Amino acid sequence: MSQLIHILEELKNGNIGLFFGAGMSFNSGIPTVHTIERKILETINLGQYSEQIIKLNYPFELFMEEFSKYIDITKFLDIFKEGQPNHFHQLVWKLYRYDLLRKLMTTNFDLLIEKSELKNKLNIIDRESKFRSFDQNSDSIDFIKIHGSISNKATIRTTMSQIFKEELRNGRKAILKQFFEDINTNYIIILGYSCSDFIDISPVIESITDSKIKILFIEHSRSYTIKYKDIRNHKLFKRFDGYWLTCNTDSFLQKLHSEFFTSTLNTISYNFNIEKYFDFKLIRKGTPELIVSNIFFKNSHFKISKKILEDILSTEDIDDDIRAEMDVQLLEIYYNLYLKRKIIKETLLTTHTNFENAIKYYGETNNNYGLGQSYNHWGHILGALRKYKKALYAYEKASEYFAKDGNKYRLAQIQNNNGHINLSLYKKTKKENYFAKAKSYFTDSYKYFNKSGKIFEYSISLYNLGCLWILKPEKKDIALRYFKSSLQLAKEIKDKEGIKLCNKEINKITTANKELSLKPNKNP
């Protein structure tokens, strides 16, 4: 008996759970995230950066979060109302009819299962409040939509802040554990899923140690030949028994269907017009460049970020408010290029023009947020030039304006900045009051970002605490834990600069530990 036949025979015992992702909606006309990214960039006339951004592997949730700052993305979400059930949904219906299916879970927002013949057989659970009061004894098929449903846009988790926010994560954690530990489930088949939900789903699955459920993970490839791998070599499912198959998913569905139901599955594919969901006619000149520049900036591609802004500033007539925002962003870009020794000190000094332009505009318009950002990034410049007292004054001014604006997020960022200046002063003077101030600033910022859902900033906060404790030799193990935690998040969000900085500090500590262990013991 071949291995595939053996697996299919085991599945015939029923009590199957299905966990599926976006790959199972593709044949229904729902576009993939890369299709969406390309289309957005083409529509805003920045399609030349499509392939570079896709190669970054920048999480789609972070991509959408950048756009949501400037553009209403609620219309975009209507994409997930479209499409028609495909051959996967036919199979799900048959599994239910023959009493083989126990429950469903998806990361998808779409309504394809609800549009299928299963529509009146579902107990839909699509939000954190329902996750916490989940009743496993429902007579209907439990259909858990772990990231929400387009039927209620308030439930959808499509930006990284929503996915990372602690109170929302905790709601998803409980129902995920129930799904993967249910003693009444024999098998969970996982299809069309990229295993990339590193914030809320992966950590929960990885933490499960004693589940009796078998996993059948189908990894899609173009090949119609099935390759078998050891499930225990898969990072996500290494604690489960089961199978890891790499093959064409549609071909596998056909094999499963013919073995179970001795008939042919009707393969369905739909076309979809994505264009009607992107209306950027009212988008202001310069805004797309700000968004895309910031994506490259957060991935440490500072030169590309700088070029995008400088090109449009030199060729287009930009409104004063957008120009001021670009001036502020350029301050931060120049600061990072200086730290990487890509520009000289004299070039950095010329950025006072960007600062003065921004201050002038925001002062005339009484824009407290803009003034706060201007002083914030100017503080970075002054800190890089080792003008520490002036930098602290700039951060103090930034805090005043952010407080007037009621912006807790930016105030937390200023705490990190103040922490670094005080840390620099501690290194210079060895005065403990500077260390104590840095500790207080970093700790308060860490607490805020841990709860707020801002993963990029939370990763930075962990790194900052590592920088604090590494200055105390007896606390280097604490510093190492912070650097490792920051590194893990930096890897997941593809923050190359964060990865580089964390690895550098981790290597320092581990090298020092090795050297210490090799020293001869002077005690007799």
XYZ file of C-alpha atoms in Angstrom:
524
model
C 0.000 0.000 0.000
C 1.459 3.362 -1.000
C 1.944 6.051 1.633
C -0.781 8.227 0.086
C -3.328 5.382 0.142
C -2.388 4.723 3.767
C -3.014 8.393 4.634
C -6.343 8.449 2.802
C -7.445 5.265 4.573
C -6.707 6.904 7.917
C -8.739 9.956 6.903
C -11.765 7.761 6.203
C -12.160 7.323 9.958
C -13.587 10.840 9.940
C -13.602 13.571 12.589
C -11.533 15.743 10.255
C -10.707 19.367 10.893
C -9.792 21.650 8.002
C -7.470 24.617 8.446
C -7.062 26.634 5.256
C -5.637 29.918 3.999
C -5.756 32.223 0.998
C -4.525 29.570 -1.419
C -7.926 27.872 -1.291
C -9.686 31.055 -2.478
C -7.471 31.682 -5.504
C -9.554 29.583 -7.929
C -12.623 31.486 -6.756
C -11.346 34.781 -8.142
C -10.010 36.234 -4.884
C -6.568 37.718 -5.656
C -3.418 36.780 -3.758
C -1.680 39.387 -1.604
C 1.108 39.833 -4.162
C -1.487 40.491 -6.869
C -3.069 43.115 -4.626
C 0.297 44.729 -3.831
C 1.274 44.917 -7.499
C -2.082 46.397 -8.472
C -1.952 49.072 -5.786
C 1.570 50.114 -6.770
C 0.659 50.207 -10.471
C -2.427 52.305 -9.741
C -0.433 54.922 -7.822
C 2.214 55.002 -10.594
C 4.921 53.342 -8.513
C 4.762 49.969 -10.213
C 8.513 50.154 -10.888
C 9.021 49.273 -7.214
C 6.663 46.252 -7.201
C 9.245 43.511 -7.539
C 11.600 45.142 -5.036
C 8.860 45.366 -2.422
C 7.706 41.789 -3.038
C 11.317 40.570 -2.682
C 11.427 42.272 0.719
C 8.835 39.733 1.931
C 7.322 42.649 3.806
C 4.274 41.283 5.685
C 1.049 42.160 3.878
C -0.462 43.418 7.152
C 2.356 45.962 7.495
C 1.989 46.906 3.815
C -1.708 47.663 4.342
C -0.981 49.469 7.601
C 1.254 51.941 5.770
C -1.512 52.654 3.243
C -4.216 52.908 5.896
C -2.411 55.931 7.382
C -3.233 57.964 4.272
C -5.913 56.067 2.361
C -9.272 54.628 3.385
C -8.851 50.868 2.828
C -12.438 49.892 3.676
C -13.409 49.791 -0.005
C -10.473 47.506 -0.718
C -11.848 45.029 1.806
C -14.931 44.514 -0.387
C -12.726 42.338 -2.595
C -13.415 39.585 -0.100
C -17.162 39.744 -0.741
C -16.545 38.557 -4.285
C -15.846 35.164 -5.825
C -17.780 31.919 -6.060
C -17.165 28.559 -4.346
C -14.649 26.377 -6.191
C -13.804 22.670 -6.223
C -12.298 22.897 -2.723
C -15.655 24.058 -1.360
C -17.404 21.222 -3.228
C -15.132 18.761 -1.445
C -15.783 20.363 1.951
C -19.522 19.958 1.372
C -19.121 16.267 0.517
C -16.980 15.642 3.577
C -19.788 17.120 5.642
C -22.524 15.097 3.890
C -20.682 11.858 4.564
C -20.203 12.774 8.225
C -16.412 12.999 7.959
C -15.980 16.704 8.742
C -15.892 17.973 12.319
C -14.915 21.660 12.080
C -13.282 24.373 9.981
C -10.830 27.170 10.641
C -9.537 29.790 8.183
C -7.426 32.922 8.115
C -9.513 34.178 5.168
C -12.057 37.003 5.373
C -14.084 35.914 2.338
C -17.590 34.403 2.228
C -16.912 31.442 -0.044
C -17.770 28.761 2.521
C -20.909 30.709 3.418
C -21.876 30.784 -0.288
C -21.434 27.031 -0.652
C -23.986 24.322 0.105
C -22.758 24.414 3.701
C -24.277 27.866 4.287
C -27.130 26.680 6.535
C -24.976 24.193 8.419
C -22.474 26.584 9.963
C -21.864 27.945 13.438
C -19.735 30.966 12.454
C -17.265 32.241 15.051
C -15.498 35.325 13.717
C -14.458 37.666 16.539
C -12.512 37.671 19.783
C -15.595 38.023 21.983
C -17.014 34.833 20.442
C -13.650 33.081 20.670
C -13.682 33.483 24.443
C -17.191 32.028 24.853
C -16.853 29.277 22.263
C -19.213 26.298 22.712
C -17.712 23.135 21.215
C -21.001 21.233 21.557
C -22.858 23.047 18.790
C -24.964 20.850 16.494
C -23.704 22.798 13.467
C -20.249 22.685 11.915
C -18.026 25.142 13.783
C -16.502 27.548 11.268
C -13.826 29.651 12.972
C -12.659 32.714 11.030
C -9.599 33.506 13.083
C -8.856 36.890 11.444
C -12.484 37.976 11.089
C -15.027 38.106 8.290
C -15.954 40.596 5.603
C -19.581 40.172 6.704
C -18.594 42.386 9.654
C -15.640 44.637 8.807
C -15.095 45.479 12.464
C -13.895 41.901 13.022
C -11.245 41.944 10.272
C -7.598 41.858 11.306
C -5.758 43.116 8.238
C -3.145 45.463 9.737
C -0.227 44.347 11.888
C -1.370 46.490 14.826
C -4.702 44.647 14.947
C -2.987 41.259 14.785
C -0.315 42.129 17.360
C -2.524 43.942 19.876
C -2.305 41.975 23.106
C -5.982 41.875 24.101
C -6.961 40.677 20.607
C -4.160 38.113 20.470
C -5.309 36.573 23.750
C -8.805 36.007 22.362
C -7.440 34.121 19.365
C -5.023 32.095 21.483
C -7.727 30.220 23.403
C -9.691 29.068 20.367
C -6.540 28.057 18.471
C -5.524 25.791 21.325
C -9.002 24.264 21.414
C -8.902 23.628 17.664
C -5.518 21.893 17.711
C -6.055 19.993 20.976
C -9.653 18.774 20.531
C -9.697 15.125 21.652
C -12.622 14.412 19.304
C -10.637 15.367 16.187
C -8.531 12.682 14.509
C -6.890 14.680 11.728
C -6.419 18.308 10.762
C -5.769 18.852 7.066
C -3.976 22.132 6.366
C -4.236 23.563 2.852
C -3.468 26.830 1.067
C -1.730 28.186 4.146
C 1.643 29.958 4.103
C 2.397 29.463 7.830
C 3.382 33.147 8.004
C 1.123 34.343 10.852
C 4.091 34.574 13.202
C 2.441 36.893 15.728
C -0.807 35.222 16.704
C -1.085 31.746 15.156
C 2.412 30.248 14.867
C 3.428 30.769 18.535
C 0.242 29.043 19.746
C 0.645 26.017 17.474
C 4.355 25.742 18.311
C 3.546 25.775 22.048
C 1.232 22.734 21.863
C 3.074 19.688 23.212
C 0.619 16.867 23.876
C -2.070 16.958 21.189
C -3.270 13.566 19.925
C -4.393 15.041 16.596
C -2.517 14.068 13.444
C -1.565 16.799 10.991
C -1.693 16.467 7.206
C 0.057 19.562 5.884
C -0.184 20.133 2.131
C 2.519 22.480 0.856
C 1.662 23.688 -2.637
C 4.071 23.298 -5.541
C 3.682 23.278 -9.304
C 4.737 19.647 -9.472
C 2.071 16.970 -9.753
C 4.420 14.483 -8.094
C 3.888 14.119 -4.354
C 6.974 14.448 -2.179
C 6.827 13.227 1.407
C 8.641 14.989 4.228
C 8.913 14.336 7.943
C 6.351 16.551 9.703
C 8.731 16.801 12.656
C 11.098 18.806 10.475
C 8.432 21.482 10.015
C 8.953 24.332 12.468
C 5.229 24.831 13.064
C 4.124 21.189 13.375
C 7.237 19.506 14.769
C 5.416 18.470 17.968
C 2.620 16.676 16.089
C 2.382 13.280 14.437
C 1.328 13.244 10.820
C 2.507 13.931 7.297
C 3.976 16.767 5.253
C 3.233 16.535 1.545
C 4.588 18.840 -1.166
C 2.529 18.705 -4.347
C 0.040 20.511 -6.556
C -2.867 21.228 -4.212
C -5.554 20.858 -6.899
C -4.127 17.465 -7.871
C -4.189 16.348 -4.229
C -7.821 17.447 -3.860
C -8.708 15.403 -6.936
C -6.995 12.306 -5.494
C -8.692 12.734 -2.128
C -12.090 13.211 -3.763
C -11.819 10.217 -6.101
C -10.653 7.941 -3.269
C -13.462 9.007 -0.943
C -16.332 9.406 -3.370
C -15.258 7.448 -6.498
C -16.115 10.359 -8.763
C -14.398 13.271 -10.487
C -14.137 16.659 -8.827
C -15.321 19.502 -11.061
C -12.383 21.913 -11.089
C -13.579 25.520 -11.106
C -11.672 28.706 -11.804
C -13.062 32.247 -11.840
C -11.653 35.487 -13.164
C -11.882 38.634 -11.106
C -11.597 42.336 -11.885
C -9.546 43.827 -9.078
C -9.552 47.374 -10.483
C -13.004 48.389 -9.298
C -11.873 48.181 -5.663
C -9.105 50.771 -5.892
C -10.201 54.362 -6.224
C -7.140 56.550 -5.902
C -8.500 59.468 -7.922
C -8.589 61.721 -4.874
C -5.160 60.743 -3.592
C -2.970 63.806 -3.200
C 0.255 64.261 -5.110
C 3.207 63.043 -3.097
C 1.257 60.778 -0.738
C 2.085 57.545 -2.636
C 5.765 58.451 -2.523
C 5.570 59.027 1.235
C 3.988 55.595 1.742
C 6.386 53.637 -0.464
C 9.392 55.576 0.824
C 8.423 54.603 4.366
C 8.146 50.907 3.412
C 11.704 50.989 2.056
C 12.839 53.001 5.079
C 11.479 50.387 7.501
C 13.366 47.743 5.553
C 16.620 49.730 5.864
C 16.778 50.656 2.171
C 17.531 54.273 3.032
C 19.006 55.253 -0.322
C 15.893 54.126 -2.209
C 13.696 55.861 0.362
C 15.705 59.066 -0.072
C 15.616 58.883 -3.877
C 11.830 58.478 -4.018
C 11.240 61.634 -1.964
C 13.944 63.754 -3.510
C 12.837 62.838 -7.046
C 9.253 63.956 -6.550
C 10.275 67.082 -4.636
C 12.487 68.124 -7.531
C 10.008 67.357 -10.320
C 6.517 68.035 -8.960
C 4.667 70.919 -7.354
C 3.765 69.444 -3.976
C 1.307 71.022 -1.527
C 3.008 72.657 1.449
C 1.676 70.162 4.011
C 2.882 67.129 2.026
C 6.207 68.858 1.367
C 6.604 69.508 5.107
C 5.943 65.822 5.844
C 8.578 64.856 3.285
C 11.056 67.267 4.891
C 10.487 65.571 8.245
C 10.890 62.079 6.743
C 14.094 63.152 4.995
C 15.524 64.214 8.368
C 15.160 60.637 9.565
C 16.545 59.190 6.327
C 19.644 61.422 6.460
C 20.136 60.522 10.114
C 20.191 56.798 9.317
C 22.466 57.277 6.304
C 24.879 59.153 8.567
C 24.843 56.328 11.116
C 25.677 53.897 8.307
C 28.475 56.240 7.139
C 26.772 56.767 3.781
C 26.948 60.552 4.103
C 29.476 62.846 5.766
C 28.934 65.127 8.759
C 28.786 68.248 6.567
C 25.848 66.769 4.641
C 24.023 66.054 7.871
C 24.435 69.653 8.963
C 22.594 70.868 5.843
C 19.417 69.149 7.015
C 18.635 72.172 9.178
C 16.926 73.529 6.040
C 14.469 70.606 6.053
C 13.848 71.202 9.753
C 13.292 74.942 9.368
C 10.953 74.460 6.401
C 8.844 71.979 8.354
C 8.754 74.130 11.511
C 7.716 77.170 9.496
C 4.800 75.425 7.803
C 3.542 73.536 10.873
C 3.882 76.639 13.046
C 1.780 78.704 10.621
C -0.935 76.031 10.556
C -0.848 75.241 14.307
C -0.187 71.580 13.528
C 0.947 70.135 16.856
C 1.594 66.678 15.444
C 3.750 68.055 12.631
C 5.696 70.230 15.044
C 6.202 67.217 17.318
C 7.573 65.118 14.477
C 9.838 67.925 13.296
C 11.436 68.327 16.711
C 11.548 64.563 17.193
C 13.614 63.924 14.054
C 15.706 67.033 14.617
C 16.550 65.570 18.014
C 17.893 62.490 16.229
C 20.160 64.684 14.105
C 21.447 66.556 17.151
C 22.033 63.288 19.012
C 24.056 61.917 16.093
C 26.161 65.104 16.202
C 26.638 64.497 19.984
C 24.887 67.708 20.894
C 23.122 65.894 23.707
C 21.645 68.800 25.658
C 20.212 70.313 22.476
C 18.834 66.898 21.539
C 17.092 66.581 24.919
C 15.610 70.051 24.426
C 14.325 69.018 20.973
C 12.710 65.901 22.461
C 11.202 67.999 25.246
C 9.617 70.270 22.636
C 8.412 67.232 20.681
C 6.774 65.835 23.825
C 4.991 69.132 24.462
C 3.468 69.136 20.985
C 2.554 65.422 21.030
C 0.911 65.903 24.433
C -1.171 68.755 22.987
C -2.063 66.461 20.100
C -2.984 63.647 22.525
C -0.672 61.235 20.691
C 0.407 58.519 23.146
C 2.150 56.508 20.424
C 4.564 59.322 19.579
C 5.090 60.145 23.247
C 6.203 56.535 23.765
C 8.658 56.937 20.888
C 10.058 60.089 22.502
C 10.642 58.096 25.693
C 12.851 55.720 23.701
C 14.741 58.675 22.233
C 15.264 60.284 25.635
C 16.457 56.920 26.882
C 19.177 56.758 24.237
C 20.443 60.270 24.951
C 20.636 59.495 28.678
C 22.400 56.235 27.862
C 24.959 58.169 25.816
C 25.445 60.587 28.714
C 25.910 57.627 31.096
C 28.595 56.146 28.826
C 30.328 59.526 28.740
C 30.106 60.442 32.448
C 29.372 57.118 34.257
C 26.838 59.002 36.391
C 24.168 56.598 37.656
C 21.378 59.167 37.430
C 21.641 59.018 33.635
C 21.399 55.225 33.725
C 18.338 55.408 35.985
C 16.643 57.885 33.648
C 17.394 55.713 30.604
C 15.960 52.658 32.378
C 12.775 54.533 33.273
C 12.267 55.861 29.737
C 12.931 52.497 28.055
C 10.711 50.577 30.480
C 7.738 52.912 30.048
C 8.063 52.782 26.271
C 8.338 48.982 26.322
C 5.145 48.665 28.355
C 3.223 50.875 25.949
C 4.320 49.142 22.742
C 3.779 45.692 24.233
C 0.077 46.489 24.606
C -0.460 48.770 21.620
C 0.110 46.299 18.788
C 2.991 48.269 17.219
C 5.328 45.359 16.518
C 8.101 47.337 14.800
C 8.383 49.693 17.764
C 8.033 46.840 20.271
C 11.001 45.110 18.663
C 12.994 48.340 19.011
C 11.970 48.640 22.684
C 13.320 45.147 23.374
C 16.578 46.065 21.662
C 16.829 49.278 23.708
C 16.475 47.368 26.969
C 19.246 45.085 25.791
C 21.424 48.153 25.133
C 20.677 49.322 28.669
C 21.581 46.139 30.535
C 24.633 45.266 28.468
C 26.318 48.232 30.172
C 26.128 46.323 33.451
C 28.418 43.267 33.120
C 26.567 41.367 35.854
C 23.309 41.795 33.893
C 24.567 40.629 30.487
C 22.286 37.552 30.548
C 19.275 39.859 30.856
C 20.610 41.920 27.942
C 21.039 38.719 25.892
C 17.390 37.738 26.451
C 16.175 41.144 25.263
C 18.393 41.051 22.162
C 17.206 37.542 21.276
C 13.545 38.525 21.683
C 14.086 41.607 19.531
C 15.928 39.525 16.924
C 13.045 37.075 16.675
C 10.561 39.853 15.900
C 12.979 41.653 13.571
C 13.335 38.471 11.521
C 9.591 38.020 11.267
C 8.936 41.570 10.060
C 12.009 41.509 7.776
C 13.689 44.420 9.588
C 17.197 43.974 8.170
C 18.716 46.769 10.234
C 17.170 45.362 13.406
C 18.486 41.874 12.575
C 21.966 43.262 11.974
C 22.036 45.275 15.213
C 20.709 42.413 17.363
C 23.123 39.869 15.875
C 26.017 42.245 16.496
C 25.145 42.602 20.203
C 24.395 38.888 20.659
C 27.760 37.987 19.121
C 29.511 40.411 21.478
C 27.966 38.744 24.529
C 28.465 35.146 23.381
C 32.083 35.849 22.369
C 32.780 37.446 25.747
C 31.214 34.454 27.518
C 33.417 32.022 25.562
C 36.556 34.011 26.330
C 35.635 34.083 30.009
C 35.080 30.318 30.089
C 38.527 29.731 28.519
C 40.347 31.793 31.156
C 42.217 29.616 33.703
C 40.767 29.495 37.198
C 43.188 31.325 39.510
C 41.729 29.709 42.625
C 43.707 26.658 43.855
